[in-house]
Short mmCIF file of C-alpha atoms and ligand atoms in Angstrom, two decimals:
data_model
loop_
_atom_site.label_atom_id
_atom_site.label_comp_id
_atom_site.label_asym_id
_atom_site.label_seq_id
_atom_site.Cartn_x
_atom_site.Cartn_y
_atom_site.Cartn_z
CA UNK A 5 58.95 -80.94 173.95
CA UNK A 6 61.32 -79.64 171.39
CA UNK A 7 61.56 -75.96 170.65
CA UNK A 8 60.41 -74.14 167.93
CA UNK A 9 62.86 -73.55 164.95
CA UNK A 10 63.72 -69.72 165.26
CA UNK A 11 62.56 -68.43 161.70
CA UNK A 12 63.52 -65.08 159.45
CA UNK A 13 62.44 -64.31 156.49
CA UNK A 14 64.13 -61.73 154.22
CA UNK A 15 62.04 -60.69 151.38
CA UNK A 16 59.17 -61.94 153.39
CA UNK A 17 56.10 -59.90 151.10
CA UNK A 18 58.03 -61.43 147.55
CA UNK A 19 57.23 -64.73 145.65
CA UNK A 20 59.61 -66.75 147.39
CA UNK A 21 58.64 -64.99 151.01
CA UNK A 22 54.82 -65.33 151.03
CA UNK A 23 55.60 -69.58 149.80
CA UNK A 24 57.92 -69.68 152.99
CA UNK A 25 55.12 -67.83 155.07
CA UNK A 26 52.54 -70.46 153.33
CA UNK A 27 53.86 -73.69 154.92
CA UNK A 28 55.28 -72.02 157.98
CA UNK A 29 51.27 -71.06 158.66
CA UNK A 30 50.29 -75.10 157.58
CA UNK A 31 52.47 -76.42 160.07
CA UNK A 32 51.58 -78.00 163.17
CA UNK A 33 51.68 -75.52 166.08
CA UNK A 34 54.47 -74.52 167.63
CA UNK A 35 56.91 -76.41 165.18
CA UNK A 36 58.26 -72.45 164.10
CA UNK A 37 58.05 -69.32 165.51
CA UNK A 38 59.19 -66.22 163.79
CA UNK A 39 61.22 -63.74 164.26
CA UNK A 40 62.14 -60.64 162.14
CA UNK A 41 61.00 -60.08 158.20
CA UNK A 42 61.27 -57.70 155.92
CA UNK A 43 60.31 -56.09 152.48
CA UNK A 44 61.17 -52.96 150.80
CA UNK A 45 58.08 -50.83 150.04
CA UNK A 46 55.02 -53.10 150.47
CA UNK A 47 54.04 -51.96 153.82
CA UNK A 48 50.93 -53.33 154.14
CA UNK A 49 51.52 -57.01 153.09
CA UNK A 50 54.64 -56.73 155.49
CA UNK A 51 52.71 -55.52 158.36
CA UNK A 52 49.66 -57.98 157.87
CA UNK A 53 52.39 -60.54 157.72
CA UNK A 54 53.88 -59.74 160.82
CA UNK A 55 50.96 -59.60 162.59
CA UNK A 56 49.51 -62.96 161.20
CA UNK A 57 52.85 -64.44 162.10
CA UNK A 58 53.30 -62.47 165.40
CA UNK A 59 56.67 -61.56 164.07
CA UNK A 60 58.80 -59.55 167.01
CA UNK A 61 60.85 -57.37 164.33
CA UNK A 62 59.80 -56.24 160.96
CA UNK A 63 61.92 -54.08 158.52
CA UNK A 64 61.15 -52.11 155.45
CA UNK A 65 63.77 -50.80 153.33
CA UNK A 66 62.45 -47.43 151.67
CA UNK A 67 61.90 -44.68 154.51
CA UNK A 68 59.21 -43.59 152.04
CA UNK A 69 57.17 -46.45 153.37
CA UNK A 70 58.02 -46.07 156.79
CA UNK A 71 54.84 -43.92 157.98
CA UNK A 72 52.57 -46.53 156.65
CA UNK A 73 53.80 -49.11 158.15
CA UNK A 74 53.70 -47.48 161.53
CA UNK A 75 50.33 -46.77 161.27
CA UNK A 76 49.16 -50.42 160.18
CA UNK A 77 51.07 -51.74 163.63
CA UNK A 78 49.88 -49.31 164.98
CA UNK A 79 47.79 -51.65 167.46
CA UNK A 80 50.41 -54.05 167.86
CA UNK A 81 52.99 -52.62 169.88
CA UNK A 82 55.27 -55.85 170.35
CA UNK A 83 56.05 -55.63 166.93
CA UNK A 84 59.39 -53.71 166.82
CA UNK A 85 59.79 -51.94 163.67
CA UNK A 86 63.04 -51.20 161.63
CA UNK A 87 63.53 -48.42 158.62
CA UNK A 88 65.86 -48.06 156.21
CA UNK A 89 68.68 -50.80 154.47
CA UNK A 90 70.51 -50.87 157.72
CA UNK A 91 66.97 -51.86 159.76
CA UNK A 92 67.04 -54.91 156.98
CA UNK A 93 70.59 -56.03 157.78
CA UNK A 94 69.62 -55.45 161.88
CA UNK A 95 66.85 -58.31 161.10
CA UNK A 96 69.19 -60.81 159.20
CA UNK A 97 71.93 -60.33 162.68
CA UNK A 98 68.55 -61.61 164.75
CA UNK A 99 68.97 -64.45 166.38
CA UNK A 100 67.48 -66.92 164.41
CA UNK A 101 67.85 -70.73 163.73
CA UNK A 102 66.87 -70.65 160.25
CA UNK A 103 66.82 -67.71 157.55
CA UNK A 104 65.40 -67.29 154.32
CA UNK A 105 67.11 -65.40 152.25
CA UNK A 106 64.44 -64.07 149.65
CA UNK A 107 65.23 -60.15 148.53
CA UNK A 108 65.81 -60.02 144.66
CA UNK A 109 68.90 -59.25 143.65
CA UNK A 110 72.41 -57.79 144.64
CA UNK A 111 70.14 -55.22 146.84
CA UNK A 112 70.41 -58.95 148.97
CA UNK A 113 73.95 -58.92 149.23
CA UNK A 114 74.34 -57.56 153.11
CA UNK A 115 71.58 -58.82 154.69
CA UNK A 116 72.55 -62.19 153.61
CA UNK A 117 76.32 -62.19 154.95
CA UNK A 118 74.63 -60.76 157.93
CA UNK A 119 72.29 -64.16 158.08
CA UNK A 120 74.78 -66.18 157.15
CA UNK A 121 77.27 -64.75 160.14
CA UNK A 122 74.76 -66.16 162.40
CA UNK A 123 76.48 -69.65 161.97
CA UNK A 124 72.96 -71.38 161.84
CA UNK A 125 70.91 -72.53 158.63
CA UNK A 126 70.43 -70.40 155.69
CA UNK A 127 68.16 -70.96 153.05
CA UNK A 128 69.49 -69.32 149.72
CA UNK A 129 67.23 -68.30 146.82
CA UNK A 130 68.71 -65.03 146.09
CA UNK A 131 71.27 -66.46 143.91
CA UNK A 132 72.39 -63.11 142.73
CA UNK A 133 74.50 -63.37 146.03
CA UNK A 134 76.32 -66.23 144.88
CA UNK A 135 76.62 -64.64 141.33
CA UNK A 136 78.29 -61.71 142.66
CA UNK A 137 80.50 -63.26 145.43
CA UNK A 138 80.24 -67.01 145.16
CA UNK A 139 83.97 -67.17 146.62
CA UNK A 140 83.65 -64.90 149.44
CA UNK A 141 80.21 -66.18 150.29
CA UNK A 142 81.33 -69.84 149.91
CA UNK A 143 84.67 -69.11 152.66
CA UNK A 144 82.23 -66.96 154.75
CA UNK A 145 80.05 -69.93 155.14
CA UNK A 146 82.76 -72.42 155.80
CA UNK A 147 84.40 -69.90 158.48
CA UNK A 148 80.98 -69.38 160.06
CA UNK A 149 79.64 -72.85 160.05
CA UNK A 150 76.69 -72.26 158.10
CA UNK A 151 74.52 -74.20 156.24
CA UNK A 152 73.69 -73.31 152.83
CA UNK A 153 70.64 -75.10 151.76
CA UNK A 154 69.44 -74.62 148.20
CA UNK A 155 65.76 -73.02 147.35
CA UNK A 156 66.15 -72.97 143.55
CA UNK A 157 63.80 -75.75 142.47
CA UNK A 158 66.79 -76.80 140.56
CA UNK A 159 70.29 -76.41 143.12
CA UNK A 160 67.29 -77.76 145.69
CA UNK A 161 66.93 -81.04 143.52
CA UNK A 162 70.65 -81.51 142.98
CA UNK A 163 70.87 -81.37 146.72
CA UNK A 164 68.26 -83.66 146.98
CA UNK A 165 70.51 -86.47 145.16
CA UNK A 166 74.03 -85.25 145.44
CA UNK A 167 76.05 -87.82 147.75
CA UNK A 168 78.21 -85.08 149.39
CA UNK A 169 80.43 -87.88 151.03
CA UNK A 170 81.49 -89.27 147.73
CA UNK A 171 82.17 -85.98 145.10
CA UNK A 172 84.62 -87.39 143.44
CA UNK A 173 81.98 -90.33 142.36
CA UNK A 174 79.63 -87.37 140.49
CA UNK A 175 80.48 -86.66 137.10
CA UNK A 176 78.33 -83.94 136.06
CA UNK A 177 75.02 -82.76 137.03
CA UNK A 178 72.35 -81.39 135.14
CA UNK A 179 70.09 -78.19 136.02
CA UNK A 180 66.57 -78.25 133.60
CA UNK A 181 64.92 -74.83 132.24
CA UNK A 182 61.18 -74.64 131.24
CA UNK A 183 62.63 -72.94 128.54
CA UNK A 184 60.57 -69.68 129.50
CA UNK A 185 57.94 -68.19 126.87
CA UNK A 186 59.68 -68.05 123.80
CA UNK A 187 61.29 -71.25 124.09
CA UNK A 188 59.28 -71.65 120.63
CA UNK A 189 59.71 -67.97 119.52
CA UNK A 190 61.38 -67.30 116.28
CA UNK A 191 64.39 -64.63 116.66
CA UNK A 192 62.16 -62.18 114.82
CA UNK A 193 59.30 -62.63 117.00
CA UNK A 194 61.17 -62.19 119.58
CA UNK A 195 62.26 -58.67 118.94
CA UNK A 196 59.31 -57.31 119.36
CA UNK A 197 58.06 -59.21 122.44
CA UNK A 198 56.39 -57.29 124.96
CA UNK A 199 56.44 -56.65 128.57
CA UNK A 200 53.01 -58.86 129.16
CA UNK A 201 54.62 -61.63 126.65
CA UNK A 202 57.71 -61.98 128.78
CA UNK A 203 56.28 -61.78 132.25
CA UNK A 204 53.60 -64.94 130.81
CA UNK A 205 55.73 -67.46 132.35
CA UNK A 206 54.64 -70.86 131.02
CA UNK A 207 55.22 -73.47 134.53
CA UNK A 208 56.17 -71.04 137.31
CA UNK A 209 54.51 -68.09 139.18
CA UNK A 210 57.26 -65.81 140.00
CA UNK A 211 58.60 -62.41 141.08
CA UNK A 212 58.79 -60.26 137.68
CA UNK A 213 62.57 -59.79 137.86
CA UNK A 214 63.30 -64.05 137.44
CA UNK A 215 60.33 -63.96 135.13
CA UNK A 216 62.07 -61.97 132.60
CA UNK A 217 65.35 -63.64 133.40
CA UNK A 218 63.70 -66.89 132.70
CA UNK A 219 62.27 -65.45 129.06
CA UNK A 220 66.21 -64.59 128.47
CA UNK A 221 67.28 -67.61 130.01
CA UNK A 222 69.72 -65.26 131.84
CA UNK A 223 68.29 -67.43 134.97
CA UNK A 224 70.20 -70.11 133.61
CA UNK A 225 72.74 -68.41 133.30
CA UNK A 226 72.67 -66.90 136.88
CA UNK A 227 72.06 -70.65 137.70
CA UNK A 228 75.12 -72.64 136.13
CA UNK A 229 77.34 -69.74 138.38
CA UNK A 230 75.81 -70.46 141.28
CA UNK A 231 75.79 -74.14 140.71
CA UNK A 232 79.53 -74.26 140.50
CA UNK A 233 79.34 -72.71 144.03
CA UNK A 234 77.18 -74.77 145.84
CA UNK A 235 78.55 -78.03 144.10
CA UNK A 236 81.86 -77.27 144.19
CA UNK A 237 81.93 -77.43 140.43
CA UNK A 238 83.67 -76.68 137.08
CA UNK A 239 81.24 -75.36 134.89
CA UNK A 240 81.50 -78.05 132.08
CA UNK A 241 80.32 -80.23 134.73
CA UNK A 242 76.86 -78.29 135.14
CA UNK A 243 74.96 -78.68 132.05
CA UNK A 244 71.67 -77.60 131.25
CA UNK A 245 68.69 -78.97 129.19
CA UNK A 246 65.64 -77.76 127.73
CA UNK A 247 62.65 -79.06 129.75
CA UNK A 248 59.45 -77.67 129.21
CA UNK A 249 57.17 -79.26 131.90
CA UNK A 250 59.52 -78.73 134.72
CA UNK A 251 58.49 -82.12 136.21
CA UNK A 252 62.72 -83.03 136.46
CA UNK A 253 64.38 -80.11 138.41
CA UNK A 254 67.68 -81.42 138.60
CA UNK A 255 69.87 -84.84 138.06
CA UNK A 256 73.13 -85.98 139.63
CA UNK A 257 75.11 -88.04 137.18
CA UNK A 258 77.18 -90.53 138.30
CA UNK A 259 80.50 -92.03 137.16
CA UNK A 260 78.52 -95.52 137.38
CA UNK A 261 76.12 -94.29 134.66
CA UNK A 262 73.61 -93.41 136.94
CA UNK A 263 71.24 -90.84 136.82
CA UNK A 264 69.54 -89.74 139.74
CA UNK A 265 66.63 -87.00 139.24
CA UNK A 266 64.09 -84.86 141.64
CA UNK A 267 60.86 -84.57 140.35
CA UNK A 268 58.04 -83.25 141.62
CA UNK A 269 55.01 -80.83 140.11
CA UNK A 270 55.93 -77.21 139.49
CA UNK A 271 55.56 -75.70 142.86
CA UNK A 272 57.69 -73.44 145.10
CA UNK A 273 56.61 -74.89 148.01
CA UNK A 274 58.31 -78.45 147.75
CA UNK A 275 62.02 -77.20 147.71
CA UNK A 276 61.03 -74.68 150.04
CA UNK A 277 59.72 -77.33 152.25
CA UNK A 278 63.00 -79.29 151.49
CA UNK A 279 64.71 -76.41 153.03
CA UNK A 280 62.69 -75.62 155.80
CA UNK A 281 62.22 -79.05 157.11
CA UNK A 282 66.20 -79.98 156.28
CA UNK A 283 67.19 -82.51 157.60
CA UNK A 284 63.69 -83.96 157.82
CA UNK A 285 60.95 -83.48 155.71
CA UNK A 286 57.33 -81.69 156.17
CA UNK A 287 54.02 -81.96 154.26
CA UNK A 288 53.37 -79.00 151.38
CA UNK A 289 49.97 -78.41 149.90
CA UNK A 290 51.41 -79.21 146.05
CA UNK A 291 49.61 -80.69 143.74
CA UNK A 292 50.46 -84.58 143.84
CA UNK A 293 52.80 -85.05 140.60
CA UNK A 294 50.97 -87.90 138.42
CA UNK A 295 53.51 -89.07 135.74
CA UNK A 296 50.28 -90.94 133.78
CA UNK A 297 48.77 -87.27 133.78
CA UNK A 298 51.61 -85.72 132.39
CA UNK A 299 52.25 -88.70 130.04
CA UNK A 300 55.71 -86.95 128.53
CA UNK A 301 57.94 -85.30 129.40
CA UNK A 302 60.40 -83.75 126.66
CA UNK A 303 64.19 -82.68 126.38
CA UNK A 304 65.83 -80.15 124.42
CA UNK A 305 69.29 -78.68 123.90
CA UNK A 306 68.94 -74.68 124.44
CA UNK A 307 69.09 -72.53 121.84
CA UNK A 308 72.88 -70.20 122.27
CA UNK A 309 71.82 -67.69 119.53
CA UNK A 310 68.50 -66.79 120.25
CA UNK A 311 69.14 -67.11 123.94
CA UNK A 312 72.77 -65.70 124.34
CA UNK A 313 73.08 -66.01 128.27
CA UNK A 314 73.89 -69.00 128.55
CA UNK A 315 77.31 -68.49 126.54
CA UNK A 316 77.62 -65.30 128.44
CA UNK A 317 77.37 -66.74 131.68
CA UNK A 318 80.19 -69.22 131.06
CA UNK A 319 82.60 -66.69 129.93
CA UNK A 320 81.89 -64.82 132.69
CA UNK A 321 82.90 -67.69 134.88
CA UNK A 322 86.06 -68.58 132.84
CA UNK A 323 87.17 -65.00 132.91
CA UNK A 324 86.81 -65.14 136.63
CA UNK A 325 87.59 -61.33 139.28
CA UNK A 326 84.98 -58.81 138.84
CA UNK A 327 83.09 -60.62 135.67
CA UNK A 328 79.99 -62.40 137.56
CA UNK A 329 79.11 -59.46 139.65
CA UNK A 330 79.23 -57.05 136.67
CA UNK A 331 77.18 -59.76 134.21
CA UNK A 332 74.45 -59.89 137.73
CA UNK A 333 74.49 -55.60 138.05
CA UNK A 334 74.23 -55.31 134.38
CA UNK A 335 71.12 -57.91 133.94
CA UNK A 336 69.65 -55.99 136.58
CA UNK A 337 69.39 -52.79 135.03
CA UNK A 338 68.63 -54.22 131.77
CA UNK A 339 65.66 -56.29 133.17
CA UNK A 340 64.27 -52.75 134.57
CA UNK A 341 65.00 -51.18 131.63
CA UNK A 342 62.76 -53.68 129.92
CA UNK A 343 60.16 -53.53 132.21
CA UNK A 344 59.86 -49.80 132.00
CA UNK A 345 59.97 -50.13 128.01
CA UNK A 346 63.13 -48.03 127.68
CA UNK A 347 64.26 -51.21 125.86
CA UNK A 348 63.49 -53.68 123.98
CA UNK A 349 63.51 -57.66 124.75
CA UNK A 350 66.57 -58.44 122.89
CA UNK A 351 68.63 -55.48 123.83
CA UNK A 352 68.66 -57.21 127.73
CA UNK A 353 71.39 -59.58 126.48
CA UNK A 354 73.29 -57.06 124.27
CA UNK A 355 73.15 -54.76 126.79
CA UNK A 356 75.24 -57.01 129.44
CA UNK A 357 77.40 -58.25 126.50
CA UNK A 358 78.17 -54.92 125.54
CA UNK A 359 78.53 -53.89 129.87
CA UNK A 360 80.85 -56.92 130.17
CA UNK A 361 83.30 -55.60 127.26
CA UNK A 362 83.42 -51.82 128.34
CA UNK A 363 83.87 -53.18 132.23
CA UNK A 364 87.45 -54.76 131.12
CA UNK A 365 88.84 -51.33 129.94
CA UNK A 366 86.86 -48.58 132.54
CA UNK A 367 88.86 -47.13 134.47
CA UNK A 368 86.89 -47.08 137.89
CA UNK A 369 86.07 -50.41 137.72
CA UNK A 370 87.85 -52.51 140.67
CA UNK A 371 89.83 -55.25 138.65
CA UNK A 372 89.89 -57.94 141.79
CA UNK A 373 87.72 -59.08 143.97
CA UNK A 374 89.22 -59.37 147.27
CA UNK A 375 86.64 -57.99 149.53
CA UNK A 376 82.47 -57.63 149.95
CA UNK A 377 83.48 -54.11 149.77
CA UNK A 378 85.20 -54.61 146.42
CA UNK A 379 82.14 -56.54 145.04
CA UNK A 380 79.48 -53.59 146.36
CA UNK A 381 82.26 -51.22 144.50
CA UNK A 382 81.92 -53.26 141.49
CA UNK A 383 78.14 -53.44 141.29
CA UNK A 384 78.04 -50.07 141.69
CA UNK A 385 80.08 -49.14 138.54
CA UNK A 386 78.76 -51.87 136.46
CA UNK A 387 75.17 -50.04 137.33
CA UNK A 388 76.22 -46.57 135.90
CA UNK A 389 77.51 -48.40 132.96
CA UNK A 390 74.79 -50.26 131.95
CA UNK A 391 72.59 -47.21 132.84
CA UNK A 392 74.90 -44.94 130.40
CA UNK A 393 74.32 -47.67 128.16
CA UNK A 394 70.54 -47.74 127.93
CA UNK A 395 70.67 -43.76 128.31
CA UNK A 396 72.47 -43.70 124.97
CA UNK A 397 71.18 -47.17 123.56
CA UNK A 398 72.88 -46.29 119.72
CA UNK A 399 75.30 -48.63 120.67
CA UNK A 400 72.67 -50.80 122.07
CA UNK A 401 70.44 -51.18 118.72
CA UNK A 402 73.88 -51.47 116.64
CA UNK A 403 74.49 -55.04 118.35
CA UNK A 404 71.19 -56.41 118.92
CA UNK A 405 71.24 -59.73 116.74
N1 NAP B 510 59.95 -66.73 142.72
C1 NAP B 510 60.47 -67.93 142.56
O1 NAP B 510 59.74 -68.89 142.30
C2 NAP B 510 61.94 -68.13 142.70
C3 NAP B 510 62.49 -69.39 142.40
C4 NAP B 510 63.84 -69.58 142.58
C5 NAP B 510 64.65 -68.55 143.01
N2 NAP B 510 64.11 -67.33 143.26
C6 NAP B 510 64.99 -66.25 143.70
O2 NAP B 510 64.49 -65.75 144.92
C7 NAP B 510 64.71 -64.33 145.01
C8 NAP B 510 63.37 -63.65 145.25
O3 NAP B 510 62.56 -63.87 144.10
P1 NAP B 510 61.00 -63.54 144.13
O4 NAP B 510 60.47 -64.05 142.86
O5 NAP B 510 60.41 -64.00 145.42
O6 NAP B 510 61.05 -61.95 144.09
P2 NAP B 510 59.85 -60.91 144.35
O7 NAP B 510 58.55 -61.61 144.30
O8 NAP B 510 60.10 -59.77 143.44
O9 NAP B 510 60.12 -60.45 145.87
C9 NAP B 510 61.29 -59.78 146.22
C10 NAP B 510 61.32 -59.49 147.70
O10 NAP B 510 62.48 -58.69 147.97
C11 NAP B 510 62.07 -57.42 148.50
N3 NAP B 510 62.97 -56.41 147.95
C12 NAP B 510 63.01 -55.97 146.67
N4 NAP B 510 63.97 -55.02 146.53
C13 NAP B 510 64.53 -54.88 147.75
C14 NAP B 510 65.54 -54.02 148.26
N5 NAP B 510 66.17 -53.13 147.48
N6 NAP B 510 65.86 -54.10 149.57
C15 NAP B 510 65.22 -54.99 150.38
N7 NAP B 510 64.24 -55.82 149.95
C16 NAP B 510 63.91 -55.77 148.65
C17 NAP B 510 60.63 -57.22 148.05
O11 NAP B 510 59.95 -56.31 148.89
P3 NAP B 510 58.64 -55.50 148.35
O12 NAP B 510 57.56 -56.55 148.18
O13 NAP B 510 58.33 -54.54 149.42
O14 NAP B 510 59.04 -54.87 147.05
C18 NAP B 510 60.12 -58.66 148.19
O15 NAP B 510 59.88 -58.97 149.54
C19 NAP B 510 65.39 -63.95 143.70
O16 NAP B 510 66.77 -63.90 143.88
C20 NAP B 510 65.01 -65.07 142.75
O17 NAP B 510 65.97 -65.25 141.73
C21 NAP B 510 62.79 -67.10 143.11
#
C-alpha cells in the first residue's frame, strides 16, 4: 500500500485553503492525511477544519482569537494548538510531504521559507513571496531541494506546457488576465468606482485582497515578477494579454512557432489539483470546459494608462534591490486603504508610484537586498511610507491621473 502524502496547508480558512481542503476531502481514502493548518483570526472555520480533516496541529495567528479557538477544540484533544506568528511558522517546519502555501501577502513570507526548508514539495500561490524575494526564495529552493509547483491558474498552466529540459527552445510565454471589472470602464468611471464594484470580479471567486489587485491589474503585475522567477525569465519574455473568459491560462511559445496553451473552465480547483496530484494527476469537481458553449474566446492588449501596474511592475523589475518588495508592501496598504474607503480606486496605483519614488531617496530604507532579514526590513519601511502617504493623501489626489 503506498502511504499517504503528508499534507499542510497554510492559509487553510482563505480562498485558496478551503479549494485545497475541497479535493483533499474528494479524494479516495487514505490518498492524504493532514497535518498542521493555519489561519489568522477565523477561529471557527479553522477549528471545524481541523476537526473535519483530523488535522494534528492547527495555528492561528492573532492571540485575540486564541480563546475561541480553544474552546471550539475543546472536545478534541489530539488536536495540538499553536498561537501567535511564531505558532504559524512552527506548522510550516512540520514534517510534511507537501505544503500549500496560501496566507495573503508578505504576512506569508516566514512561514513559507520555513515550508520550503523542509526540502519536500511546495505549492506556491502566495506570490507576494516571490515578489518580495524571488532571488533568495529561488537559491533557498535550489539549496534545499524543493519543489516549487505553481498554483496561479496562470504560472500553473505555463508549467503545464513548459519543456523544462529544453529552455533555451522557449521564446516567450504568455500569462492571460480576465481583465478584472473595469476592463470596459472608462478612466472617469473608474474614479469613482466603489468598494462593491471592485470586489465584483467578473470569472474568479477570490480572496478580496487579489480581487482588488485584479480590478488594478496590479495582479498582473505581481504576476509577470513572479513569472520571471519561476521561469527563469527576462521580463520581455513574459507578456500578457487581455482575456476576458479566462478559458486560456497560460501559453508557452516556442522558437518553432508553436504555441502551446492550458485551458480549462475558470476554477481554482484544476491547478490546485495540478499541484496536489504533481507528478500525476487527480479528478476535480470543475465544471467540464465545452469550447462549443463558450463559442469565443477574445484577446486584447491591456490598457497601460488606465491600468498603470503593469508599467510599474516592469520598472520595478528593471530597477532591481529593494524595488519589488517595496511595489508588493506598498500595494498592500493601498489595497486596505481602499477597502476601508480612506481612498479612492485610482489613488491604489498612484499611491505605489508615488511609494516607489520616495523609497529611492528615504533614508531608512535598506538599499540591497542581501538577506530575508533585509527584505522584512524593507517591507517594513515601505509600510510606514505608504501609510504616511494615505495619512496625508494631498500628494496622493495631486497625481491621480
Ligand atoms: N483566491 C484565488 O483564487 C487565488 C488565485 C491565485 C493566487 N492566489 C494567491 O493565493 C494567496 C491567498 O489568496 P486567497 O484569495 O486564498 O486569500 P484569502 O481568501 O484572503 O485567504 C487568506 C488566508 O491567509 C490567512 N491570513 C491572512 N492574513 C494572515 C496573517 N497576517 N498571518 C497568517 N495568516 C494570514 C487568512 O486567515 P483568516 O481567514 O483567519 O483571515 C486566510 O486563511 C494570495 O497570495 C493570492 O494572491 C489566490
Amino acid at each position: 500500500m503506498i502511504a499517504a502524502r503528508r499534507i499542510s496547508v497554510l492559509g487553510a480558512t482563505g480562498s485558496v485553503g478551503l479549494a485545497t481542503l475541497d479535493l483533499i476531502e474528494r479524494a479516495e481514502p487514505g490518498r492524504f492525511e493532514v497535518v498542521a493548518l493555519t489561519a489568522n483570526r477565523n477561529a471557527a472555520a479553522l477549528a471545524s477544519l481541523a476537526i473535519q480533516h483530523r488535522a494534528r496541529f492547527v495555528a492561528i495567528g492573532d492571540p485575540a482569537a486564541a480563546q475561541d479557538l480553544r474552546e471550539a477544540l475543546s472536545s478534541h484533544p489530539e488536536i495540538e494548538i499553536g498561537i501567535g506568528a511564531d505558532a504559524i511558522v512552527e506548522a510550516a517546519r512540520r514534517p510534511a510531504d507537501w505544503t500549500m502555501a496560501a496566507i495573503v501577502g508578505a504576512a506569508g513570507l516566514k512561514p513559507t521559507l520555513a515550508a520550503l526548508r523542509q526540502g519536500r514539495a511546495l505549492a506556491f500561490a502566495n506570490k507576494e513571496c516571490l515578489v518580495c524575494a524571488g532571488a533568495l526564495f529561488m537559491r533557498e529552493a535550489a539549496a534545499c531541494g524543493t519543489r516549487l509547483l505553481p498554483v496561479d491558474s496562470e504560472h500553473n498552466a505555463v508549467f503545464q506546457v513548459f519543456d523544462f529540459e529544453r529552455p533555451e527552445a522557449i521564446r516567450a510565454i504568455t500569462l492571460t488576465a480576465s481583465g478584472g471589472p473595469f476592463r470596459t470602464w472608462s478612466l472617469d468611471r473608474m474614479r469613482s468606482a466603489r468598494r462593491e464594484d471592485a470586489l465584483a470580479h467578473p470569472t474568479w471567486e477570490m480572496g478580496a485582497k487579489i480581487t482588488i489587485d485584479s480590478a488594478t491589474m496590479m495582479n498582473k503585475g505581481l504576476e509577470i515578477i513572479e513569472a520571471c522567477w519561476l521561469f527563469d525569465l527576462t521580463p520581455d519574455r513574459v507578456e500578457v494579454v487581455v482575456h476576458p473568459q479566462s478559458i486560456v491560462h497560460g501559453m508557452v511559445e516556442y522558437e518553432d512557432g508553436s504555441v502551446l496553451a492550458q485551458l480549462g473552465s475558470p476554477d481554482m480547483r484544476t491547478p490546485i489539483a495540478s499541484a496536489l496530484a504533481w507528478p500525476q494527476r487527480m479528478r476535480a469537481p470543475v465544471e467540464r470546459l465545452r469550447l462549443s458553449d463558450i463559442a469565443r474566446l477574445d484577446f486584447e492588449t491591456p490598457d497601460d494608462v488606465r491600468f498603470p501596474a503593469l508599467r510599474l511592475a516592469r520598472a520595478v523589475i528593471a530597477a532591481g534591490g529593494p524595488a519589488p518588495a517595496v511595489f508588493n508592501a506598498a500595494n498592500e496598504i493601498a489595497v486596505a486603504g481602499f477597502l476601508k474607503g480612506r481612498i479612492g480606486f485610482l489613488d491604489i496605483a498612484a499611491s505605489v508610484e508615488e511609494v516607489l519614488e520616495r523609497s529611492l531617496v528615504d533614508a531608512g530604507m535598506p538599499k540591497t537586498v542581501g538577506s530575508f532579514d533585509d527584505v522584512y526590513a524593507i517591507d517594513a519601511r515601505s509600510r510606514e511610507l505608504a501609510r504616511d502617504l494615505i495619512d496625508t493623501s494631498a500628494t496622493l489626489r495631486a497625481r491621480t491621473p
